[in-house]
Amino acid sequence: MPSSDAAAGRRWRRALAAAAGALLLALAAIVGRVVWFDAYWLFRESPPWLAQTGGGNRLLDRQTRRAKVLQAMTRDYEVALVGSSTVYHGLDPRDVAPDLKGRVFNAGISALVADELPVVASVVRSRRGVERVVLGLDYFMFSRRELPAVRLSRSLLTASGRWNALLGSLVSEYAIRDSFLHRVAGAEDPGAWTRDGFRITPPLPPELTLRNDETRRRTTAPYRPETLARLDEALAALRGRSLTVYLAPVSPAQRRLMAELDLLDDFARWRTDTAQAAGAHGARFLDLADLGADHPFDPREGSNEVWLDNLHYTPVLGRQILERVGLRGPGQPE
């Protein structure tokens, strides 16, 4: 009887070992597929979808929060550009000084709100190689009536939360589902992404700039001073890094809109409050809200050389910002 029990035990152990081996092989195949396709551009210089789409990626357009946070955790960089879509549309890391090329990552995130700033700051701070952070703020971050339905999780404030996010990028339902060309191809927005986080966007036709103007009319709202607490939290998290805070340029069209909505006093108060917050944390502060004010923009005419739409400036203005924050030399050729 004991010998038969021992034989049964050996059979069970062999069966368990075989099952474990099969599971590990399946897991390795899944991870291999995810890393090879690299839908969120985390692991490879040139993932296979890049040649097919030319840099267009529907997931990066629609899941920008997920993509940019994961990229910020996996890229090798020394300078982080942090902010909203104004940052990733306007500040091209290829425009920095020659000695900084290849060392700058654009961590701009679409429709980023002040509540999410501490999360991005914590992710950037977790990268030991990051020495310098340039934080671009815009009025929309601090005035949005309703927070976006999908926001950055505050679990990313912790090392365990960040590790869980990285593991999820390798082994999760979304990682497997998104590892196919049809998931990234067919981007609705014109343009393409670069590996350093910048989005190349062609001039927008009048129908798009008018649509964006209508959106701003619906969403431009009074300043919410309580959101400054999150800015304070983010600035505190970045202590020890060389930190520059700037206010994004505001187009003449958007300024007219704020005047029509009687929000210019709110805008002025926001400028003062953010300057004081940056000063309290020892950060260098630049109010660049008036930069580009002498370049007219009419949404009825589409994008021009300086403005993509009411809110977003082009790299023409972006190069001036890079120069003022110290990332580009004066008179540096384009």
C-alpha positions as YAML, in Angstrom:
chain: A
units: angstrom
residues:
- id: 1
  name: MET
  ca: [0.00, 0.00, 0.00]
- id: 2
  name: PRO
  ca: [2.74, 2.53, 0.84]
- id: 3
  name: SER
  ca: [4.44, 1.83, -2.49]
- id: 4
  name: SER
  ca: [1.22, 2.51, -4.42]
- id: 5
  name: ASP
  ca: [0.74, 5.77, -2.48]
- id: 6
  name: ALA
  ca: [4.30, 6.80, -3.33]
- id: 7
  name: ALA
  ca: [3.73, 6.00, -7.01]
- id: 8
  name: ALA
  ca: [0.53, 8.03, -7.00]
- id: 9
  name: GLY
  ca: [2.37, 10.91, -5.37]
- id: 10
  name: ARG
  ca: [5.06, 10.81, -8.05]
- id: 11
  name: ARG
  ca: [2.43, 10.85, -10.78]
- id: 12
  name: TRP
  ca: [0.76, 13.89, -9.21]
- id: 13
  name: ARG
  ca: [4.10, 15.69, -8.93]
- id: 14
  name: ARG
  ca: [4.90, 14.94, -12.56]
- id: 15
  name: ALA
  ca: [1.45, 16.13, -13.61]
- id: 16
  name: LEU
  ca: [1.84, 19.34, -11.61]
- id: 17
  name: ALA
  ca: [5.31, 19.90, -13.03]
- id: 18
  name: ALA
  ca: [4.00, 19.39, -16.56]
- id: 19
  name: ALA
  ca: [1.11, 21.77, -15.94]
- id: 20
  name: ALA
  ca: [3.46, 24.37, -14.45]
- id: 21
  name: GLY
  ca: [5.79, 23.99, -17.42]
- id: 22
  name: ALA
  ca: [2.94, 24.42, -19.88]
- id: 23
  name: LEU
  ca: [1.74, 27.49, -17.99]
- id: 24
  name: LEU
  ca: [5.22, 29.02, -18.03]
- id: 25
  name: LEU
  ca: [5.55, 28.35, -21.75]
- id: 26
  name: ALA
  ca: [2.18, 29.99, -22.40]
- id: 27
  name: LEU
  ca: [3.15, 32.96, -20.23]
- id: 28
  name: ALA
  ca: [6.48, 33.29, -22.04]
- id: 29
  name: ALA
  ca: [4.66, 33.23, -25.38]
- id: 30
  name: ILE
  ca: [2.27, 35.96, -24.25]
- id: 31
  name: VAL
  ca: [5.05, 38.17, -22.90]
- id: 32
  name: GLY
  ca: [7.09, 37.56, -26.04]
- id: 33
  name: ARG
  ca: [4.20, 38.63, -28.23]
- id: 34
  name: VAL
  ca: [3.53, 41.76, -26.14]
- id: 35
  name: VAL
  ca: [7.19, 42.82, -26.11]
- id: 36
  name: TRP
  ca: [7.67, 42.05, -29.81]
- id: 37
  name: PHE
  ca: [4.64, 44.05, -30.96]
- id: 38
  name: ASP
  ca: [5.15, 46.75, -28.28]
- id: 39
  name: ALA
  ca: [1.86, 48.56, -28.88]
- id: 40
  name: TYR
  ca: [2.62, 51.29, -26.32]
- id: 41
  name: TRP
  ca: [6.23, 51.76, -27.50]
- id: 42
  name: LEU
  ca: [7.83, 50.75, -24.21]
- id: 43
  name: PHE
  ca: [10.46, 48.16, -25.01]
- id: 44
  name: ARG
  ca: [11.77, 48.54, -28.56]
- id: 45
  name: GLU
  ca: [13.31, 51.30, -30.65]
- id: 46
  name: SER
  ca: [11.32, 50.30, -33.74]
- id: 47
  name: PRO
  ca: [8.29, 48.09, -33.04]
- id: 48
  name: PRO
  ca: [6.76, 46.37, -36.09]
- id: 49
  name: TRP
  ca: [3.66, 48.58, -36.21]
- id: 50
  name: LEU
  ca: [5.85, 51.65, -36.78]
- id: 51
  name: ALA
  ca: [6.70, 50.70, -40.36]
- id: 52
  name: GLN
  ca: [3.02, 50.07, -41.08]
- id: 53
  name: THR
  ca: [1.60, 53.28, -39.64]
- id: 54
  name: GLY
  ca: [4.47, 55.75, -39.99]
- id: 55
  name: GLY
  ca: [4.16, 56.65, -36.31]
- id: 56
  name: GLY
  ca: [0.39, 56.94, -36.15]
- id: 57
  name: ASN
  ca: [-0.98, 54.97, -33.22]
- id: 58
  name: ARG
  ca: [-4.62, 54.98, -32.16]
- id: 59
  name: LEU
  ca: [-3.72, 53.63, -28.71]
- id: 60
  name: LEU
  ca: [-1.23, 56.40, -28.03]
- id: 61
  name: ASP
  ca: [-3.85, 58.92, -29.14]
- id: 62
  name: ARG
  ca: [-6.67, 57.47, -27.06]
- id: 63
  name: GLN
  ca: [-4.79, 55.93, -24.11]
- id: 64
  name: THR
  ca: [-2.26, 58.72, -23.68]
- id: 65
  name: ARG
  ca: [-2.30, 58.55, -19.90]
- id: 66
  name: ARG
  ca: [-1.45, 54.86, -19.82]
- id: 67
  name: ALA
  ca: [1.11, 55.18, -22.61]
- id: 68
  name: LYS
  ca: [2.97, 58.23, -21.33]
- id: 69
  name: VAL
  ca: [3.21, 57.01, -17.73]
- id: 70
  name: LEU
  ca: [4.55, 53.63, -18.85]
- id: 71
  name: GLN
  ca: [6.96, 55.30, -21.27]
- id: 72
  name: ALA
  ca: [8.15, 57.64, -18.51]
- id: 73
  name: MET
  ca: [8.89, 54.56, -16.39]
- id: 74
  name: THR
  ca: [10.80, 52.72, -19.11]
- id: 75
  name: ARG
  ca: [12.67, 55.41, -21.07]
- id: 76
  name: ASP
  ca: [16.25, 56.48, -20.33]
- id: 77
  name: TYR
  ca: [16.27, 60.28, -20.03]
- id: 78
  name: GLU
  ca: [17.71, 63.11, -17.95]
- id: 79
  name: VAL
  ca: [15.25, 65.92, -18.71]
- id: 80
  name: ALA
  ca: [11.47, 65.53, -18.41]
- id: 81
  name: LEU
  ca: [8.98, 67.85, -20.09]
- id: 82
  name: VAL
  ca: [5.77, 67.61, -18.07]
- id: 83
  name: GLY
  ca: [2.35, 69.06, -18.81]
- id: 84
  name: SER
  ca: [-0.71, 68.65, -20.99]
- id: 85
  name: SER
  ca: [-1.14, 68.22, -24.74]
- id: 86
  name: THR
  ca: [0.26, 71.74, -25.19]
- id: 87
  name: VAL
  ca: [3.60, 70.20, -24.20]
- id: 88
  name: TYR
  ca: [3.54, 67.19, -26.51]
- id: 89
  name: HIS
  ca: [2.25, 69.25, -29.45]
- id: 90
  name: GLY
  ca: [4.61, 72.19, -28.96]
- id: 91
  name: LEU
  ca: [7.91, 71.07, -27.40]
- id: 92
  name: ASP
  ca: [9.93, 68.85, -29.70]
- id: 93
  name: PRO
  ca: [12.91, 67.20, -27.95]
- id: 94
  name: ARG
  ca: [14.70, 67.25, -31.30]
- id: 95
  name: ASP
  ca: [14.81, 71.06, -31.01]
- id: 96
  name: VAL
  ca: [16.94, 71.14, -27.84]
- id: 97
  name: ALA
  ca: [20.62, 72.07, -27.67]
- id: 98
  name: PRO
  ca: [22.99, 69.55, -29.30]
- id: 99
  name: ASP
  ca: [24.44, 68.38, -25.98]
- id: 100
  name: LEU
  ca: [20.92, 67.50, -24.76]
- id: 101
  name: LYS
  ca: [19.71, 65.58, -27.80]
- id: 102
  name: GLY
  ca: [18.62, 62.06, -26.91]
- id: 103
  name: ARG
  ca: [18.39, 62.96, -23.22]
- id: 104
  name: VAL
  ca: [14.95, 64.64, -23.17]
- id: 105
  name: PHE
  ca: [11.58, 62.90, -22.87]
- id: 106
  name: ASN
  ca: [8.27, 64.64, -23.51]
- id: 107
  name: ALA
  ca: [5.87, 63.35, -20.83]
- id: 108
  name: GLY
  ca: [2.97, 65.59, -21.88]
- id: 109
  name: ILE
  ca: [-0.46, 63.99, -21.35]
- id: 110
  name: SER
  ca: [-3.69, 64.95, -23.09]
- id: 111
  name: ALA
  ca: [-6.16, 66.95, -20.96]
- id: 112
  name: LEU
  ca: [-4.01, 66.56, -17.85]
- id: 113
  name: VAL
  ca: [-5.62, 68.21, -14.81]
- id: 114
  name: ALA
  ca: [-4.02, 69.57, -11.67]
- id: 115
  name: ASP
  ca: [-5.25, 66.60, -9.63]
- id: 116
  name: GLU
  ca: [-2.96, 64.36, -11.69]
- id: 117
  name: LEU
  ca: [0.20, 66.46, -11.41]
- id: 118
  name: PRO
  ca: [1.46, 64.71, -8.22]
- id: 119
  name: VAL
  ca: [1.19, 61.34, -9.96]
- id: 120
  name: VAL
  ca: [3.26, 62.43, -12.95]
- id: 121
  name: ALA
  ca: [5.74, 64.12, -10.63]
- id: 122
  name: SER
  ca: [6.15, 60.91, -8.61]
- id: 123
  name: VAL
  ca: [6.69, 58.82, -11.73]
- id: 124
  name: VAL
  ca: [9.36, 61.22, -13.00]
- id: 125
  name: ARG
  ca: [11.00, 61.42, -9.57]
- id: 126
  name: SER
  ca: [11.23, 57.62, -9.45]
- id: 127
  name: ARG
  ca: [13.64, 57.72, -12.40]
- id: 128
  name: ARG
  ca: [17.08, 58.12, -10.86]
- id: 129
  name: GLY
  ca: [18.63, 59.50, -14.03]
- id: 130
  name: VAL
  ca: [16.26, 62.47, -14.22]
- id: 131
  name: GLU
  ca: [18.12, 65.61, -13.20]
- id: 132
  name: ARG
  ca: [15.87, 68.31, -14.60]
- id: 133
  name: VAL
  ca: [12.13, 68.83, -14.94]
- id: 134
  name: VAL
  ca: [10.32, 71.48, -16.98]
- id: 135
  name: LEU
  ca: [6.67, 71.76, -15.93]
- id: 136
  name: GLY
  ca: [4.29, 73.53, -18.30]
- id: 137
  name: LEU
  ca: [1.01, 74.71, -16.77]
- id: 138
  name: ASP
  ca: [-2.10, 75.92, -18.55]
- id: 139
  name: TYR
  ca: [-5.28, 77.52, -17.22]
- id: 140
  name: PHE
  ca: [-7.43, 74.57, -18.29]
- id: 141
  name: MET
  ca: [-5.68, 72.31, -15.74]
- id: 142
  name: PHE
  ca: [-6.94, 74.47, -12.90]
- id: 143
  name: SER
  ca: [-10.42, 75.35, -14.11]
- id: 144
  name: ARG
  ca: [-12.05, 72.21, -15.44]
- id: 145
  name: ARG
  ca: [-15.61, 71.86, -14.13]
- id: 146
  name: GLU
  ca: [-15.63, 68.07, -14.26]
- id: 147
  name: LEU
  ca: [-12.64, 65.78, -13.89]
- id: 148
  name: PRO
  ca: [-12.06, 63.31, -16.72]
- id: 149
  name: ALA
  ca: [-13.72, 59.93, -16.26]
- id: 150
  name: VAL
  ca: [-10.36, 58.21, -16.68]
- id: 151
  name: ARG
  ca: [-7.60, 59.69, -14.54]
- id: 152
  name: LEU
  ca: [-4.15, 58.63, -13.44]
- id: 153
  name: SER
  ca: [-4.43, 56.36, -10.41]
- id: 154
  name: ARG
  ca: [-2.89, 57.64, -7.20]
- id: 155
  name: SER
  ca: [-1.54, 54.12, -6.71]
- id: 156
  name: LEU
  ca: [1.24, 55.30, -9.04]
- id: 157
  name: LEU
  ca: [2.46, 57.49, -6.18]
- id: 158
  name: THR
  ca: [3.94, 54.33, -4.64]
- id: 159
  name: ALA
  ca: [6.70, 52.02, -5.87]
- id: 160
  name: SER
  ca: [4.39, 49.01, -5.63]
- id: 161
  name: GLY
  ca: [1.75, 50.77, -7.71]
- id: 162
  name: ARG
  ca: [4.30, 51.58, -10.40]
- id: 163
  name: TRP
  ca: [5.56, 47.99, -10.44]
- id: 164
  name: ASN
  ca: [2.00, 46.73, -10.82]
- id: 165
  name: ALA
  ca: [1.52, 49.07, -13.76]
- id: 166
  name: LEU
  ca: [4.69, 47.78, -15.41]
- id: 167
  name: LEU
  ca: [3.66, 44.17, -14.86]
- id: 168
  name: GLY
  ca: [0.25, 44.97, -16.33]
- id: 169
  name: SER
  ca: [1.95, 46.29, -19.47]
- id: 170
  name: LEU
  ca: [3.41, 42.79, -19.97]
- id: 171
  name: VAL
  ca: [0.74, 40.44, -18.67]
- id: 172
  name: SER
  ca: [-2.84, 41.70, -18.66]
- id: 173
  name: GLU
  ca: [-6.00, 41.50, -20.70]
- id: 174
  name: TYR
  ca: [-5.35, 44.89, -22.32]
- id: 175
  name: ALA
  ca: [-1.69, 44.07, -23.09]
- id: 176
  name: ILE
  ca: [-2.70, 40.93, -24.97]
- id: 177
  name: ARG
  ca: [-5.72, 42.53, -26.68]
- id: 178
  name: ASP
  ca: [-3.71, 45.51, -27.93]
- id: 179
  name: SER
  ca: [-0.83, 43.49, -29.41]
- id: 180
  name: PHE
  ca: [-2.28, 43.42, -32.92]
- id: 181
  name: LEU
  ca: [-1.99, 45.84, -35.80]
- id: 182
  name: HIS
  ca: [-5.70, 46.59, -36.09]
- id: 183
  name: ARG
  ca: [-5.60, 47.98, -32.53]
- id: 184
  name: VAL
  ca: [-3.02, 50.66, -33.35]
- id: 185
  name: ALA
  ca: [-3.75, 51.36, -37.02]
- id: 186
  name: GLY
  ca: [-6.44, 53.69, -38.28]
- id: 187
  name: ALA
  ca: [-5.69, 56.65, -36.01]
- id: 188
  name: GLU
  ca: [-8.40, 59.28, -36.36]
- id: 189
  name: ASP
  ca: [-6.14, 62.23, -35.58]
- id: 190
  name: PRO
  ca: [-3.68, 63.35, -38.27]
- id: 191
  name: GLY
  ca: [0.00, 63.14, -37.42]
- id: 192
  name: ALA
  ca: [2.49, 60.75, -35.85]
- id: 193
  name: TRP
  ca: [4.32, 60.09, -32.58]
- id: 194
  name: THR
  ca: [8.07, 60.07, -32.01]
- id: 195
  name: ARG
  ca: [9.83, 57.82, -29.52]
- id: 196
  name: ASP
  ca: [10.73, 60.77, -27.30]
- id: 197
  name: GLY
  ca: [7.06, 61.55, -26.65]
- id: 198
  name: PHE
  ca: [6.45, 64.37, -29.13]
- id: 199
  name: ARG
  ca: [3.50, 64.33, -31.51]
- id: 200
  name: ILE
  ca: [4.06, 65.63, -35.02]
- id: 201
  name: THR
  ca: [0.79, 67.29, -36.01]
- id: 202
  name: PRO
  ca: [0.15, 68.80, -39.45]
- id: 203
  name: PRO
  ca: [-1.79, 72.06, -39.79]
- id: 204
  name: LEU
  ca: [-5.46, 71.58, -38.98]
- id: 205
  name: PRO
  ca: [-8.17, 72.58, -41.47]
- id: 206
  name: PRO
  ca: [-10.78, 75.20, -40.52]
- id: 207
  name: GLU
  ca: [-13.43, 72.58, -39.73]
- id: 208
  name: LEU
  ca: [-11.21, 71.15, -36.98]
- id: 209
  name: THR
  ca: [-10.06, 74.47, -35.53]
- id: 210
  name: LEU
  ca: [-13.67, 75.69, -35.48]
- id: 211
  name: ARG
  ca: [-14.72, 72.50, -33.73]
- id: 212
  name: ASN
  ca: [-11.95, 72.99, -31.17]
- id: 213
  name: ASP
  ca: [-13.05, 76.61, -30.70]
- id: 214
  name: GLU
  ca: [-16.58, 75.41, -29.94]
- id: 215
  name: THR
  ca: [-15.18, 72.93, -27.43]
- id: 216
  name: ARG
  ca: [-13.28, 75.70, -25.66]
- id: 217
  name: ARG
  ca: [-16.44, 77.78, -25.48]
- id: 218
  name: ARG
  ca: [-18.15, 74.92, -23.65]
- id: 219
  name: THR
  ca: [-15.27, 73.99, -21.37]
- id: 220
  name: THR
  ca: [-13.51, 77.23, -20.44]
- id: 221
  name: ALA
  ca: [-14.59, 77.80, -16.84]
- id: 222
  name: PRO
  ca: [-13.81, 79.81, -13.70]
- id: 223
  name: TYR
  ca: [-10.52, 79.21, -11.93]
- id: 224
  name: ARG
  ca: [-10.66, 76.70, -9.05]
- id: 225
  name: PRO
  ca: [-8.11, 77.86, -6.43]
- id: 226
  name: GLU
  ca: [-8.46, 74.62, -4.47]
- id: 227
  name: THR
  ca: [-6.57, 72.83, -7.24]
- id: 228
  name: LEU
  ca: [-3.37, 74.61, -6.16]
- id: 229
  name: ALA
  ca: [-3.00, 72.04, -3.38]
- id: 230
  name: ARG
  ca: [-2.19, 69.40, -5.99]
- id: 231
  name: LEU
  ca: [0.35, 71.71, -7.62]
- id: 232
  name: ASP
  ca: [1.99, 72.15, -4.22]
- id: 233
  name: GLU
  ca: [2.08, 68.36, -3.83]
- id: 234
  name: ALA
  ca: [3.70, 67.94, -7.24]
- id: 235
  name: LEU
  ca: [6.30, 70.64, -6.63]
- id: 236
  name: ALA
  ca: [7.16, 69.10, -3.26]
- id: 237
  name: ALA
  ca: [7.65, 65.71, -4.94]
- id: 238
  name: LEU
  ca: [10.15, 67.24, -7.37]
- id: 239
  name: ARG
  ca: [12.35, 68.87, -4.76]
- id: 240
  name: GLY
  ca: [15.96, 67.95, -5.33]
- id: 241
  name: ARG
  ca: [15.61, 68.17, -9.11]
- id: 242
  name: SER
  ca: [16.39, 71.26, -11.15]
- id: 243
  name: LEU
  ca: [12.85, 72.52, -11.67]
- id: 244
  name: THR
  ca: [11.46, 75.16, -14.02]
- id: 245
  name: VAL
  ca: [7.75, 76.00, -14.08]
- id: 246
  name: TYR
  ca: [6.28, 78.00, -16.94]
- id: 247
  name: LEU
  ca: [2.81, 79.15, -17.92]
- id: 248
  name: ALA
  ca: [1.87, 78.11, -21.45]
- id: 249
  name: PRO
  ca: [1.29, 80.77, -24.11]
- id: 250
  name: VAL
  ca: [-2.34, 81.73, -24.65]
- id: 251
  name: SER
  ca: [-3.54, 82.47, -28.17]
- id: 252
  name: PRO
  ca: [-5.32, 85.74, -28.96]
- id: 253
  name: ALA
  ca: [-8.44, 83.71, -29.86]
- id: 254
  name: GLN
  ca: [-8.51, 82.03, -26.46]
- id: 255
  name: ARG
  ca: [-7.90, 85.32, -24.70]
- id: 256
  name: ARG
  ca: [-10.86, 86.85, -26.54]
- id: 257
  name: LEU
  ca: [-12.96, 83.90, -25.48]
- id: 258
  name: MET
  ca: [-12.01, 84.37, -21.83]
- id: 259
  name: ALA
  ca: [-12.92, 88.04, -22.13]
- id: 260
  name: GLU
  ca: [-16.35, 87.14, -23.55]
- id: 261
  name: LEU
  ca: [-16.89, 84.75, -20.63]
- id: 262
  name: ASP
  ca: [-15.73, 87.39, -18.12]
- id: 263
  name: LEU
  ca: [-12.84, 85.20, -16.96]
- id: 264
  name: LEU
  ca: [-9.86, 87.51, -17.40]
- id: 265
  name: ASP
  ca: [-9.78, 88.29, -13.67]
- id: 266
  name: ASP
  ca: [-9.75, 84.56, -12.93]
- id: 267
  name: PHE
  ca: [-6.93, 84.14, -15.43]
- id: 268
  name: ALA
  ca: [-4.92, 86.94, -13.80]
- id: 269
  name: ARG
  ca: [-5.44, 85.46, -10.34]
- id: 270
  name: TRP
  ca: [-4.30, 82.05, -11.59]
- id: 271
  name: ARG
  ca: [-1.12, 83.58, -12.98]
- id: 272
  name: THR
  ca: [-0.35, 85.18, -9.63]
- id: 273
  name: ASP
  ca: [-1.16, 82.09, -7.59]
- id: 274
  name: THR
  ca: [0.94, 79.73, -9.67]
- id: 275
  name: ALA
  ca: [3.89, 82.11, -9.50]
- id: 276
  name: GLN
  ca: [3.63, 82.20, -5.72]
- id: 277
  name: ALA
  ca: [3.34, 78.41, -5.51]
- id: 278
  name: ALA
  ca: [6.45, 77.91, -7.62]
- id: 279
  name: GLY
  ca: [8.37, 80.47, -5.59]
- id: 280
  name: ALA
  ca: [7.39, 78.81, -2.32]
- id: 281
  name: HIS
  ca: [9.07, 75.61, -3.52]
- id: 282
  name: GLY
  ca: [12.19, 77.29, -4.86]
- id: 283
  name: ALA
  ca: [11.36, 76.57, -8.49]
- id: 284
  name: ARG
  ca: [12.33, 78.87, -11.32]
- id: 285
  name: PHE
  ca: [9.14, 80.43, -12.71]
- id: 286
  name: LEU
  ca: [8.44, 81.89, -16.14]
- id: 287
  name: ASP
  ca: [5.11, 83.46, -17.05]
- id: 288
  name: LEU
  ca: [5.00, 82.89, -20.82]
- id: 289
  name: ALA
  ca: [1.24, 83.36, -21.18]
- id: 290
  name: ASP
  ca: [1.82, 86.46, -23.32]
- id: 291
  name: LEU
  ca: [4.38, 84.79, -25.57]
- id: 292
  name: GLY
  ca: [2.87, 84.61, -29.03]
- id: 293
  name: ALA
  ca: [0.17, 87.18, -28.24]
- id: 294
  name: ASP
  ca: [1.33, 89.24, -31.23]
- id: 295
  name: HIS
  ca: [0.67, 86.30, -33.57]
- id: 296
  name: PRO
  ca: [-3.03, 86.41, -34.54]
- id: 297
  name: PHE
  ca: [-5.13, 83.29, -34.79]
- id: 298
  name: ASP
  ca: [-8.57, 82.93, -36.37]
- id: 299
  name: PRO
  ca: [-10.25, 79.51, -35.94]
- id: 300
  name: ARG
  ca: [-12.16, 80.13, -39.16]
- id: 301
  name: GLU
  ca: [-8.91, 79.99, -41.12]
- id: 302
  name: GLY
  ca: [-7.36, 76.82, -39.70]
- id: 303
  name: SER
  ca: [-3.92, 76.43, -38.17]
- id: 304
  name: ASN
  ca: [-1.14, 78.88, -38.90]
- id: 305
  name: GLU
  ca: [2.62, 78.84, -38.36]
- id: 306
  name: VAL
  ca: [2.35, 79.55, -34.61]
- id: 307
  name: TRP
  ca: [-1.02, 78.16, -33.48]
- id: 308
  name: LEU
  ca: [-2.54, 74.75, -34.17]
- id: 309
  name: ASP
  ca: [-5.82, 75.85, -32.57]
- id: 310
  name: ASN
  ca: [-7.05, 78.01, -29.69]
- id: 311
  name: LEU
  ca: [-5.08, 76.08, -27.08]
- id: 312
  name: HIS
  ca: [-2.10, 74.48, -28.81]
- id: 313
  name: TYR
  ca: [0.98, 76.25, -30.09]
- id: 314
  name: THR
  ca: [3.32, 74.80, -32.71]
- id: 315
  name: PRO
  ca: [7.06, 74.06, -32.38]
- id: 316
  name: VAL
  ca: [7.71, 77.53, -33.84]
- id: 317
  name: LEU
  ca: [6.63, 78.95, -30.47]
- id: 318
  name: GLY
  ca: [7.87, 75.83, -28.72]
- id: 319
  name: ARG
  ca: [11.45, 76.60, -29.74]
- id: 320
  name: GLN
  ca: [11.16, 79.99, -28.05]
- id: 321
  name: ILE
  ca: [9.94, 78.25, -24.89]
- id: 322
  name: LEU
  ca: [12.81, 75.76, -24.99]
- id: 323
  name: GLU
  ca: [15.23, 78.66, -25.29]
- id: 324
  name: ARG
  ca: [13.71, 80.52, -22.35]
- id: 325
  name: VAL
  ca: [13.74, 77.48, -20.07]
- id: 326
  name: GLY
  ca: [17.39, 76.86, -20.95]
- id: 327
  name: LEU
  ca: [17.10, 73.78, -23.16]
- id: 328
  name: ARG
  ca: [17.99, 75.48, -26.43]
- id: 329
  name: GLY
  ca: [20.73, 77.93, -27.33]
- id: 330
  name: PRO
  ca: [19.91, 81.46, -28.55]
- id: 331
  name: GLY
  ca: [20.04, 81.65, -32.31]
- id: 332
  name: GLN
  ca: [20.29, 77.88, -32.62]
- id: 333
  name: PRO
  ca: [19.34, 76.87, -36.19]
- id: 334
  name: GLU
  ca: [16.08, 74.97, -36.65]
...
